[in-house]
Amino acid sequence: MVPADLQKASRTSNGMSIPEIISYDKDGQVVHFPLFKKLFLSLVIILVASLSFGIGRLSVVGNREPIKIEYEPLETNQTATVINTQVVPVPRSSVQQSEVVGSKNSNKYHYSYCPGAKQIKEENKIIFATPEAAVAAGYTLAANCTPK
């Protein structure tokens, strides 16, 4: 029975020994460069697997269905309803306690003592006589403002 790997020391001319590893195959023949063959075989397997994967991905790319964007046709006989309310801005100094303040830039109204009413610019203020008038104009009470 022959061992798979045998270490043999060969002597040089100056008497130093250099270890040499000799490998045998199953038939007892000497195998030259066994590590090189294993690395080469591993590299070939990895390359073939990568190439197969890439070719598989490329073959699917052309079979996809394109994205279509469809718009519904607009109806031309639609009518818009506009509610026209007359709102007369009043200077801030004349705001009463029962009056509420709204803004041109939002749909919220505030009581005059609320912090939100103080932050609205004068040119954007809309003053309503009662909270009901503000609600009728489409405004809602601000969440941080409560009636006294």
PDB file of C-alpha atoms in Angstrom:
ATOM      1  CA  MET A   1       0.000   0.000   0.000  1.00  0.00           C
ATOM      2  CA  VAL A   2       1.399   3.351  -1.082  1.00  0.00           C
ATOM      3  CA  PRO A   3       0.618   6.483   0.973  1.00  0.00           C
ATOM      4  CA  ALA A   4      -1.145   9.315  -0.893  1.00  0.00           C
ATOM      5  CA  ASP A   5       1.485  11.884   0.063  1.00  0.00           C
ATOM      6  CA  LEU A   6       5.092  11.110   0.806  1.00  0.00           C
ATOM      7  CA  GLN A   7       7.617  13.649   1.950  1.00  0.00           C
ATOM      8  CA  LYS A   8      11.089  13.044   0.671  1.00  0.00           C
ATOM      9  CA  ALA A   9      14.155  15.093   1.451  1.00  0.00           C
ATOM     10  CA  SER A  10      16.736  15.542  -1.261  1.00  0.00           C
ATOM     11  CA  ARG A  11      20.240  16.720  -0.513  1.00  0.00           C
ATOM     12  CA  THR A  12      21.974  19.567  -2.318  1.00  0.00           C
ATOM     13  CA  SER A  13      25.677  19.775  -3.069  1.00  0.00           C
ATOM     14  CA  ASN A  14      26.433  21.735   0.102  1.00  0.00           C
ATOM     15  CA  GLY A  15      24.659  19.198   2.320  1.00  0.00           C
ATOM     16  CA  MET A  16      21.395  21.083   2.986  1.00  0.00           C
ATOM     17  CA  SER A  17      18.158  19.226   2.635  1.00  0.00           C
ATOM     18  CA  ILE A  18      15.123  20.549   0.736  1.00  0.00           C
ATOM     19  CA  PRO A  19      11.829  18.837   1.554  1.00  0.00           C
ATOM     20  CA  GLU A  20       9.818  17.708  -1.453  1.00  0.00           C
ATOM     21  CA  ILE A  21       6.204  16.591  -1.352  1.00  0.00           C
ATOM     22  CA  ILE A  22       5.311  13.820  -3.749  1.00  0.00           C
ATOM     23  CA  SER A  23       1.670  12.842  -4.330  1.00  0.00           C
ATOM     24  CA  TYR A  24       0.445   9.574  -5.809  1.00  0.00           C
ATOM     25  CA  ASP A  25      -2.876   8.888  -7.495  1.00  0.00           C
ATOM     26  CA  LYS A  26      -5.017   5.750  -6.958  1.00  0.00           C
ATOM     27  CA  ASP A  27      -2.964   3.726  -9.440  1.00  0.00           C
ATOM     28  CA  GLY A  28       0.307   4.538  -7.694  1.00  0.00           C
ATOM     29  CA  GLN A  29       1.469   7.041 -10.323  1.00  0.00           C
ATOM     30  CA  VAL A  30       3.192  10.248  -9.259  1.00  0.00           C
ATOM     31  CA  VAL A  31       0.858  13.274  -9.512  1.00  0.00           C
ATOM     32  CA  HIS A  32       2.593  16.450 -10.635  1.00  0.00           C
ATOM     33  CA  PHE A  33       1.243  19.801  -9.363  1.00  0.00           C
ATOM     34  CA  PRO A  34      -1.874  18.481  -7.537  1.00  0.00           C
ATOM     35  CA  LEU A  35      -2.741  21.895  -6.013  1.00  0.00           C
ATOM     36  CA  PHE A  36      -2.484  23.621  -9.393  1.00  0.00           C
ATOM     37  CA  LYS A  37      -4.920  21.129 -10.924  1.00  0.00           C
ATOM     38  CA  LYS A  38      -7.422  21.641  -8.096  1.00  0.00           C
ATOM     39  CA  LEU A  39      -7.256  25.429  -8.413  1.00  0.00           C
ATOM     40  CA  PHE A  40      -7.559  25.268 -12.198  1.00  0.00           C
ATOM     41  CA  LEU A  41     -10.578  22.959 -11.982  1.00  0.00           C
ATOM     42  CA  SER A  42     -12.250  25.244  -9.402  1.00  0.00           C
ATOM     43  CA  LEU A  43     -11.634  28.291 -11.602  1.00  0.00           C
ATOM     44  CA  VAL A  44     -13.104  26.550 -14.660  1.00  0.00           C
ATOM     45  CA  ILE A  45     -16.241  25.542 -12.714  1.00  0.00           C
ATOM     46  CA  ILE A  46     -16.755  29.101 -11.415  1.00  0.00           C
ATOM     47  CA  LEU A  47     -16.289  30.619 -14.886  1.00  0.00           C
ATOM     48  CA  VAL A  48     -18.708  28.167 -16.527  1.00  0.00           C
ATOM     49  CA  ALA A  49     -21.332  28.816 -13.834  1.00  0.00           C
ATOM     50  CA  SER A  50     -20.975  32.608 -14.177  1.00  0.00           C
ATOM     51  CA  LEU A  51     -21.131  32.440 -17.960  1.00  0.00           C
ATOM     52  CA  SER A  52     -24.248  30.253 -17.854  1.00  0.00           C
ATOM     53  CA  PHE A  53     -25.952  32.625 -15.433  1.00  0.00           C
ATOM     54  CA  GLY A  54     -25.109  35.672 -17.578  1.00  0.00           C
ATOM     55  CA  ILE A  55     -26.363  34.052 -20.776  1.00  0.00           C
ATOM     56  CA  GLY A  56     -29.578  33.055 -19.005  1.00  0.00           C
ATOM     57  CA  ARG A  57     -30.154  36.632 -17.840  1.00  0.00           C
ATOM     58  CA  LEU A  58     -29.478  38.063 -21.296  1.00  0.00           C
ATOM     59  CA  SER A  59     -31.936  35.702 -22.958  1.00  0.00           C
ATOM     60  CA  VAL A  60     -34.814  36.970 -20.778  1.00  0.00           C
ATOM     61  CA  VAL A  61     -34.182  40.713 -21.301  1.00  0.00           C
ATOM     62  CA  GLY A  62     -35.737  40.861 -24.779  1.00  0.00           C
ATOM     63  CA  ASN A  63     -38.935  38.995 -23.822  1.00  0.00           C
ATOM     64  CA  ARG A  64     -40.370  41.596 -21.444  1.00  0.00           C
ATOM     65  CA  GLU A  65     -43.611  43.365 -22.244  1.00  0.00           C
ATOM     66  CA  PRO A  66     -43.214  47.156 -22.576  1.00  0.00           C
ATOM     67  CA  ILE A  67     -44.961  49.502 -20.161  1.00  0.00           C
ATOM     68  CA  LYS A  68     -47.961  51.315 -21.622  1.00  0.00           C
ATOM     69  CA  ILE A  69     -49.400  54.502 -20.159  1.00  0.00           C
ATOM     70  CA  GLU A  70     -53.029  55.088 -21.046  1.00  0.00           C
ATOM     71  CA  TYR A  71     -54.943  58.262 -20.327  1.00  0.00           C
ATOM     72  CA  GLU A  72     -58.709  58.428 -20.102  1.00  0.00           C
ATOM     73  CA  PRO A  73     -60.263  60.957 -22.494  1.00  0.00           C
ATOM     74  CA  LEU A  74     -61.481  64.169 -20.903  1.00  0.00           C
ATOM     75  CA  GLU A  75     -65.154  64.995 -21.150  1.00  0.00           C
ATOM     76  CA  THR A  76     -65.690  68.478 -22.559  1.00  0.00           C
ATOM     77  CA  ASN A  77     -69.244  68.959 -21.289  1.00  0.00           C
ATOM     78  CA  GLN A  78     -68.312  69.056 -17.600  1.00  0.00           C
ATOM     79  CA  THR A  79     -69.335  72.170 -15.725  1.00  0.00           C
ATOM     80  CA  ALA A  80     -67.766  73.620 -12.642  1.00  0.00           C
ATOM     81  CA  THR A  81     -69.825  75.148  -9.864  1.00  0.00           C
ATOM     82  CA  VAL A  82     -68.375  78.288  -8.358  1.00  0.00           C
ATOM     83  CA  ILE A  83     -69.707  79.624  -5.087  1.00  0.00           C
ATOM     84  CA  ASN A  84     -69.251  83.349  -5.051  1.00  0.00           C
ATOM     85  CA  THR A  85     -69.205  84.872  -1.583  1.00  0.00           C
ATOM     86  CA  GLN A  86     -68.662  88.488  -0.837  1.00  0.00           C
ATOM     87  CA  VAL A  87     -65.992  88.901   1.799  1.00  0.00           C
ATOM     88  CA  VAL A  88     -64.974  92.368   2.779  1.00  0.00           C
ATOM     89  CA  PRO A  89     -61.638  92.648   4.587  1.00  0.00           C
ATOM     90  CA  VAL A  90     -61.839  94.785   7.706  1.00  0.00           C
ATOM     91  CA  PRO A  91     -58.808  96.362   9.401  1.00  0.00           C
ATOM     92  CA  ARG A  92     -57.554  94.449  12.438  1.00  0.00           C
ATOM     93  CA  SER A  93     -58.280  97.191  14.916  1.00  0.00           C
ATOM     94  CA  SER A  94     -62.016  96.795  14.360  1.00  0.00           C
ATOM     95  CA  VAL A  95     -62.116  93.014  14.990  1.00  0.00           C
ATOM     96  CA  GLN A  96     -64.665  92.225  17.707  1.00  0.00           C
ATOM     97  CA  GLN A  97     -64.639  89.273  20.102  1.00  0.00           C
ATOM     98  CA  SER A  98     -67.505  87.558  18.236  1.00  0.00           C
ATOM     99  CA  GLU A  99     -65.740  87.881  14.884  1.00  0.00           C
ATOM    100  CA  VAL A 100     -63.435  85.221  13.493  1.00  0.00           C
ATOM    101  CA  VAL A 101     -60.387  85.579  11.269  1.00  0.00           C
ATOM    102  CA  GLY A 102     -59.581  83.469   8.220  1.00  0.00           C
ATOM    103  CA  SER A 103     -56.736  83.527   5.737  1.00  0.00           C
ATOM    104  CA  LYS A 104     -56.784  83.759   1.953  1.00  0.00           C
ATOM    105  CA  ASN A 105     -54.133  80.996   1.890  1.00  0.00           C
ATOM    106  CA  SER A 106     -55.982  78.326   3.917  1.00  0.00           C
ATOM    107  CA  ASN A 107     -59.437  76.987   4.753  1.00  0.00           C
ATOM    108  CA  LYS A 108     -59.128  77.382   8.559  1.00  0.00           C
ATOM    109  CA  TYR A 109     -60.600  80.155  10.706  1.00  0.00           C
ATOM    110  CA  HIS A 110     -59.456  81.338  14.136  1.00  0.00           C
ATOM    111  CA  TYR A 111     -60.991  83.355  16.941  1.00  0.00           C
ATOM    112  CA  SER A 112     -59.264  86.705  17.395  1.00  0.00           C
ATOM    113  CA  TYR A 113     -57.649  85.591  20.683  1.00  0.00           C
ATOM    114  CA  CYS A 114     -56.075  82.428  19.199  1.00  0.00           C
ATOM    115  CA  PRO A 115     -52.353  82.377  18.358  1.00  0.00           C
ATOM    116  CA  GLY A 116     -53.056  81.400  14.743  1.00  0.00           C
ATOM    117  CA  ALA A 117     -55.033  84.608  14.160  1.00  0.00           C
ATOM    118  CA  LYS A 118     -52.055  86.696  15.252  1.00  0.00           C
ATOM    119  CA  GLN A 119     -49.750  84.999  12.733  1.00  0.00           C
ATOM    120  CA  ILE A 120     -51.840  85.831   9.644  1.00  0.00           C
ATOM    121  CA  LYS A 121     -50.529  88.793   7.650  1.00  0.00           C
ATOM    122  CA  GLU A 122     -52.850  91.794   7.409  1.00  0.00           C
ATOM    123  CA  GLU A 123     -53.105  91.569   3.610  1.00  0.00           C
ATOM    124  CA  ASN A 124     -54.185  87.896   3.836  1.00  0.00           C
ATOM    125  CA  LYS A 125     -56.800  88.328   6.599  1.00  0.00           C
ATOM    126  CA  ILE A 126     -60.486  87.742   5.969  1.00  0.00           C
ATOM    127  CA  ILE A 127     -62.798  88.695   8.830  1.00  0.00           C
ATOM    128  CA  PHE A 128     -66.181  87.043   9.270  1.00  0.00           C
ATOM    129  CA  ALA A 129     -68.925  88.428  11.522  1.00  0.00           C
ATOM    130  CA  THR A 130     -69.709  85.045  13.067  1.00  0.00           C
ATOM    131  CA  PRO A 131     -68.237  81.536  13.036  1.00  0.00           C
ATOM    132  CA  GLU A 132     -71.333  80.425  11.102  1.00  0.00           C
ATOM    133  CA  ALA A 133     -70.457  82.846   8.297  1.00  0.00           C
ATOM    134  CA  ALA A 134     -66.953  81.356   8.113  1.00  0.00           C
ATOM    135  CA  VAL A 135     -68.369  77.821   7.942  1.00  0.00           C
ATOM    136  CA  ALA A 136     -70.812  78.914   5.213  1.00  0.00           C
ATOM    137  CA  ALA A 137     -67.838  80.226   3.212  1.00  0.00           C
ATOM    138  CA  GLY A 138     -66.121  76.807   3.435  1.00  0.00           C
ATOM    139  CA  TYR A 139     -63.804  77.430   6.382  1.00  0.00           C
ATOM    140  CA  THR A 140     -63.313  75.061   9.338  1.00  0.00           C
ATOM    141  CA  LEU A 141     -62.185  75.848  12.880  1.00  0.00           C
ATOM    142  CA  ALA A 142     -58.440  75.446  13.463  1.00  0.00           C
ATOM    143  CA  ALA A 143     -57.508  72.536  15.732  1.00  0.00           C
ATOM    144  CA  ASN A 144     -55.540  74.683  18.198  1.00  0.00           C
ATOM    145  CA  CYS A 145     -58.358  77.190  18.673  1.00  0.00           C
ATOM    146  CA  THR A 146     -61.448  76.708  20.877  1.00  0.00           C
ATOM    147  CA  PRO A 147     -64.349  79.076  21.564  1.00  0.00           C
ATOM    148  CA  LYS A 148     -64.496  80.767  25.008  1.00  0.00           C
TER     149      LYS A 148
END
